[in-house]
Short mmCIF file of C-alpha atoms in Angstrom, two decimals:
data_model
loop_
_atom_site.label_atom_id
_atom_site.label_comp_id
_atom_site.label_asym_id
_atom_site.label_seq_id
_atom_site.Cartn_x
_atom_site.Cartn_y
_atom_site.Cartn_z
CA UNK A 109 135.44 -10.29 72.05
CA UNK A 110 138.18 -12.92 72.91
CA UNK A 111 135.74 -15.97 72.58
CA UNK A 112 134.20 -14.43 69.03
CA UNK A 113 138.04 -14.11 67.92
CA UNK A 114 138.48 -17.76 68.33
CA UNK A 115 135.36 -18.29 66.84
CA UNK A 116 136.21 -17.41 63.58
CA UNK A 117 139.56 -18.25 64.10
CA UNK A 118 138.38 -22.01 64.12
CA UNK A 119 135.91 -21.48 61.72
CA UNK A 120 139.20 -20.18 59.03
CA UNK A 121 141.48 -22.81 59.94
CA UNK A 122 139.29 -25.99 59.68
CA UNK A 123 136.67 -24.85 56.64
CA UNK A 124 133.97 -25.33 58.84
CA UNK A 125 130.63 -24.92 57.05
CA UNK A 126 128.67 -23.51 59.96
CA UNK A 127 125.68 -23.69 57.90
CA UNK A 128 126.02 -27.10 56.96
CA UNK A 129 128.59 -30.13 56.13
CA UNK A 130 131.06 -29.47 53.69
CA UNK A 131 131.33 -32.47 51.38
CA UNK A 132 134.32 -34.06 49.58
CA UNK A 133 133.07 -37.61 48.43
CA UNK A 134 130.58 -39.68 50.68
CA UNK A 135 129.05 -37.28 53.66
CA UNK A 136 126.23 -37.57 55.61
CA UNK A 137 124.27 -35.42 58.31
CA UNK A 138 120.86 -35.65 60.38
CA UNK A 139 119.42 -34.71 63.94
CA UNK A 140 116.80 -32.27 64.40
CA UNK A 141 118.61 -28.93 63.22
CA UNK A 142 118.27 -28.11 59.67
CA UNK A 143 121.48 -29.70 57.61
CA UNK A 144 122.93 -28.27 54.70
CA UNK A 145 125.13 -30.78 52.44
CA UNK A 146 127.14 -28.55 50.40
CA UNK A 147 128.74 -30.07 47.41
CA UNK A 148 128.21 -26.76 45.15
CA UNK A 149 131.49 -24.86 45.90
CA UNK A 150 133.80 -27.51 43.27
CA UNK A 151 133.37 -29.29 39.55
CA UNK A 152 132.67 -33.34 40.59
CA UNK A 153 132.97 -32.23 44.28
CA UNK A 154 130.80 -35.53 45.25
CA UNK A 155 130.63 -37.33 41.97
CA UNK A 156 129.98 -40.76 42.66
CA UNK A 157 129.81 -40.23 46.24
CA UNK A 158 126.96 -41.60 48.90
CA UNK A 159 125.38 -38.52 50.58
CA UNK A 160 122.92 -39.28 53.34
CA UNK A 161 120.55 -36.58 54.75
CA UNK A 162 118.38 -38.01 58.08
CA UNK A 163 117.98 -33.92 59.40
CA UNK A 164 114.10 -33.16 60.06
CA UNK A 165 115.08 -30.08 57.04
CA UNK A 166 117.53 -31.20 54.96
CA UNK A 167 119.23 -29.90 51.67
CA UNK A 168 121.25 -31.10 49.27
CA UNK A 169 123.58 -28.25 47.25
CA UNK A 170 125.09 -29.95 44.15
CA UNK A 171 125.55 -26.42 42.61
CA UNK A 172 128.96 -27.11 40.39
CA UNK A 173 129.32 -28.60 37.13
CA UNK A 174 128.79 -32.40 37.65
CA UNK A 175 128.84 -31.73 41.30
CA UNK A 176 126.83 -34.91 41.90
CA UNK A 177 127.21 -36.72 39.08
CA UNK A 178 126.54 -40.46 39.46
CA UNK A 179 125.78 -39.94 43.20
CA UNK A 180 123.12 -41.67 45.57
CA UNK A 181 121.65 -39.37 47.84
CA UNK A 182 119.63 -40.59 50.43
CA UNK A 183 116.72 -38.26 51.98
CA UNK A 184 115.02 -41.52 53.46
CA UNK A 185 114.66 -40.29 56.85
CA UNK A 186 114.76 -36.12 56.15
CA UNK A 187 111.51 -34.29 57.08
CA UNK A 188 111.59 -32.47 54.20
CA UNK A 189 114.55 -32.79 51.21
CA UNK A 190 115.32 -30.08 48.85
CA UNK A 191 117.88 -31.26 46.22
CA UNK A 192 119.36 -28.48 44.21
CA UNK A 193 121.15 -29.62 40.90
CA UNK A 194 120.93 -26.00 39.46
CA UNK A 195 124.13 -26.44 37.24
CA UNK A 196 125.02 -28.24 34.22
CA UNK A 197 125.31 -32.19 34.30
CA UNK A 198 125.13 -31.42 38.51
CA UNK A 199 123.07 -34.50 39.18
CA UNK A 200 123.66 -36.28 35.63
CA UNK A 201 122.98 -39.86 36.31
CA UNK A 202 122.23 -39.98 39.96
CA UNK A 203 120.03 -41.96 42.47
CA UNK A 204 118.02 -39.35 43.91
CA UNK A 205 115.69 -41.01 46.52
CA UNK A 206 113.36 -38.85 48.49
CA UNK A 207 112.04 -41.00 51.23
CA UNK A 208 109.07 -40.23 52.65
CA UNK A 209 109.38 -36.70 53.06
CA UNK A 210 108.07 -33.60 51.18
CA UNK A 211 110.48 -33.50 48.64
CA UNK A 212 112.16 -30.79 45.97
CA UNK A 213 114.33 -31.36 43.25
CA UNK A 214 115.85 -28.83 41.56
CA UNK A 215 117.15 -29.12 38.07
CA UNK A 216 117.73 -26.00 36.82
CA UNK A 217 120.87 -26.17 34.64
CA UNK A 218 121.93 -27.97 31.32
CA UNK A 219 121.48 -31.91 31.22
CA UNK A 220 121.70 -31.21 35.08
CA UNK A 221 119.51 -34.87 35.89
CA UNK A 222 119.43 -36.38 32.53
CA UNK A 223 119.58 -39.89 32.60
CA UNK A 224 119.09 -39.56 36.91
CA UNK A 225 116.62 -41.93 38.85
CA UNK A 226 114.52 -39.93 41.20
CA UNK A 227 112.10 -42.46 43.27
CA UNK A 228 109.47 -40.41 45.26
CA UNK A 229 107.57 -43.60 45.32
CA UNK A 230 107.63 -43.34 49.52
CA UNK A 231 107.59 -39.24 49.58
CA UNK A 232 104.06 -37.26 50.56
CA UNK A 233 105.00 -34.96 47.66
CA UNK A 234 107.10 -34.75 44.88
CA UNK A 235 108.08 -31.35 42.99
CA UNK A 236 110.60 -31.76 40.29
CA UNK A 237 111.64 -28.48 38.36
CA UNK A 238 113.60 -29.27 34.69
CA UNK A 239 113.91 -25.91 33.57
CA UNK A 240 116.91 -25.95 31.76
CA UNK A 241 118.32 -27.45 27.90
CA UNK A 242 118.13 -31.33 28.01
CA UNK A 243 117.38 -30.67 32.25
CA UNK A 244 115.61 -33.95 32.68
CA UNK A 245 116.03 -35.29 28.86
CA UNK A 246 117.17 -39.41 28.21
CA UNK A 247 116.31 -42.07 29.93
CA UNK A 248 115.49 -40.24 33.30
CA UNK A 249 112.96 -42.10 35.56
CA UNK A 250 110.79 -40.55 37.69
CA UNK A 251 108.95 -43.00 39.90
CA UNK A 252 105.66 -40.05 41.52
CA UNK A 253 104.57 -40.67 45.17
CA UNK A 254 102.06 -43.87 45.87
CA UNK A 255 101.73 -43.15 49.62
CA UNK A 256 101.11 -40.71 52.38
CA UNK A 257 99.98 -36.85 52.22
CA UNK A 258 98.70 -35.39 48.89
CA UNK A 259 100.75 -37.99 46.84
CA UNK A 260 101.05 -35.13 44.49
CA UNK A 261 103.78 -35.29 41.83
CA UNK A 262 104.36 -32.09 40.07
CA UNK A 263 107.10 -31.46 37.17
CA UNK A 264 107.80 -28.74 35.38
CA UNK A 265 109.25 -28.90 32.10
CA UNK A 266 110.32 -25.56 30.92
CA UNK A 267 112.56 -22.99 28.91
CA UNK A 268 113.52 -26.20 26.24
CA UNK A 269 111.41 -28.15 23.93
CA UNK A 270 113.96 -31.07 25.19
CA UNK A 271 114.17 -30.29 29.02
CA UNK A 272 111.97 -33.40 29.79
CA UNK A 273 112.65 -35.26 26.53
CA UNK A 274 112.71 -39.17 27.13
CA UNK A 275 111.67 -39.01 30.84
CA UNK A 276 109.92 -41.83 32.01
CA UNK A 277 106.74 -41.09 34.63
CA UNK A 278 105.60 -43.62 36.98
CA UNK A 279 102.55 -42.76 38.26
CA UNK A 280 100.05 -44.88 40.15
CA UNK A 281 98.39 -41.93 41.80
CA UNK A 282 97.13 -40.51 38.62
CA UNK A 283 97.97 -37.17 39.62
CA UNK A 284 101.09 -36.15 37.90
CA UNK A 285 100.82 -32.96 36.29
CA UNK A 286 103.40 -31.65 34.17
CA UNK A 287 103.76 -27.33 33.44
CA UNK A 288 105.05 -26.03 30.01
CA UNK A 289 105.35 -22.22 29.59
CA UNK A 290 107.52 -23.30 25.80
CA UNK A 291 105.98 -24.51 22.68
CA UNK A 292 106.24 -28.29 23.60
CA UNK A 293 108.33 -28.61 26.90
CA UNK A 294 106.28 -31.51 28.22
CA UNK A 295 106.81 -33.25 24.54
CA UNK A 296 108.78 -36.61 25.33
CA UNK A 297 106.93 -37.57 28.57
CA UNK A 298 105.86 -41.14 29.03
CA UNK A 299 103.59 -42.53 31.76
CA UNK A 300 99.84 -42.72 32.40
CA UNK A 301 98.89 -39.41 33.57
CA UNK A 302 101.36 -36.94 31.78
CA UNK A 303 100.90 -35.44 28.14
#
């Protein structure tokens, strides 16, 4: 009972994260144990900053309004990388690079990557949600997989005939596929394989 009081005790005191790292600017995490960088609980909590993810399951949480805006994060060693910019302008203008690792990006909130460079070009997989207004609109470059595993490079341009607006596809694989469940979500798309 003692030990548990501690425990938390710590745990108050020093705003441990014990699911994760806690970030304030540039923070990094890896090893084998799934890792949790957690910019989501402030506005511009790691705008600008360098986050680097090496854990075999790693996840980026830029869940706050411009959260990661302008930010390089790093997946290049991760297993598998899950980036969540589910708020608006979260990941607005960022360097998202997913290594080569299964990787998710999440942009589920208002201009949330617009104008972001995502480069999958290394990754076995690529699945990029823009399911928001203006999600993944302006000059937003998405560079698919070339490599490894399925190479697949799915996006998903929904809820706004301007989510995906302007977003430049590059595409060697010839397998990028892009879902629209509006009128003409997938309107704006350049590259070789994408309407």
């Amino acid at each position: 009972m003692m030990k548990l009081l501690v425990t938390v005790l710590f745990v108050s005191i020093f705003n441990v994260n014990v699911n994760g790292v806690t970030c304030s600017g540039n923070c990094d995490c890896g090893g084998t144990d799934p890792c949790t960088l957690d910019c989501g609980d402030n506005g511009d909590q790691c705008k600008e900053a360098n986050l680097d993810c090496d854990a075999t399951v790693c996840t980026v949480d830029c869940t706050a309004k411009a959260a990661c805006d302008n930010a390089d994060i790093d997946g290049h060693t991760a297993g598998t990388l899950t980036i969540d910019c589910s708020f608006e302008d979260a990941c607005k203008t960022a360097n998202l690079d997913c290594g080569d690792t299964d990787c998710t990006i999440r942009c589920n909130g208002k201009s949330a990557c617009s104008d972001a460079i995502i480069n999958a070009e290394d990754a076995t997989s690529l699945t990029l949600e823009c399911n928001a207004e203006d999600a993944c609109k302006g000059n937003t470059v998405v560079t698919c997989p070339t490599g490894g595993g399925s190479g697949s490079c799915a996006i998903s341009c929904d809820e706004s005939s301007t989510s995906c607006d302007g977003t430049q596809i590059i595409d060697s694989n010839g397998v990028c596929s892009c879902s629209d469940d509006s009128d003409n979500g997938c309107d704006g798309l350049t590259g070789d394989d994408c309407p």
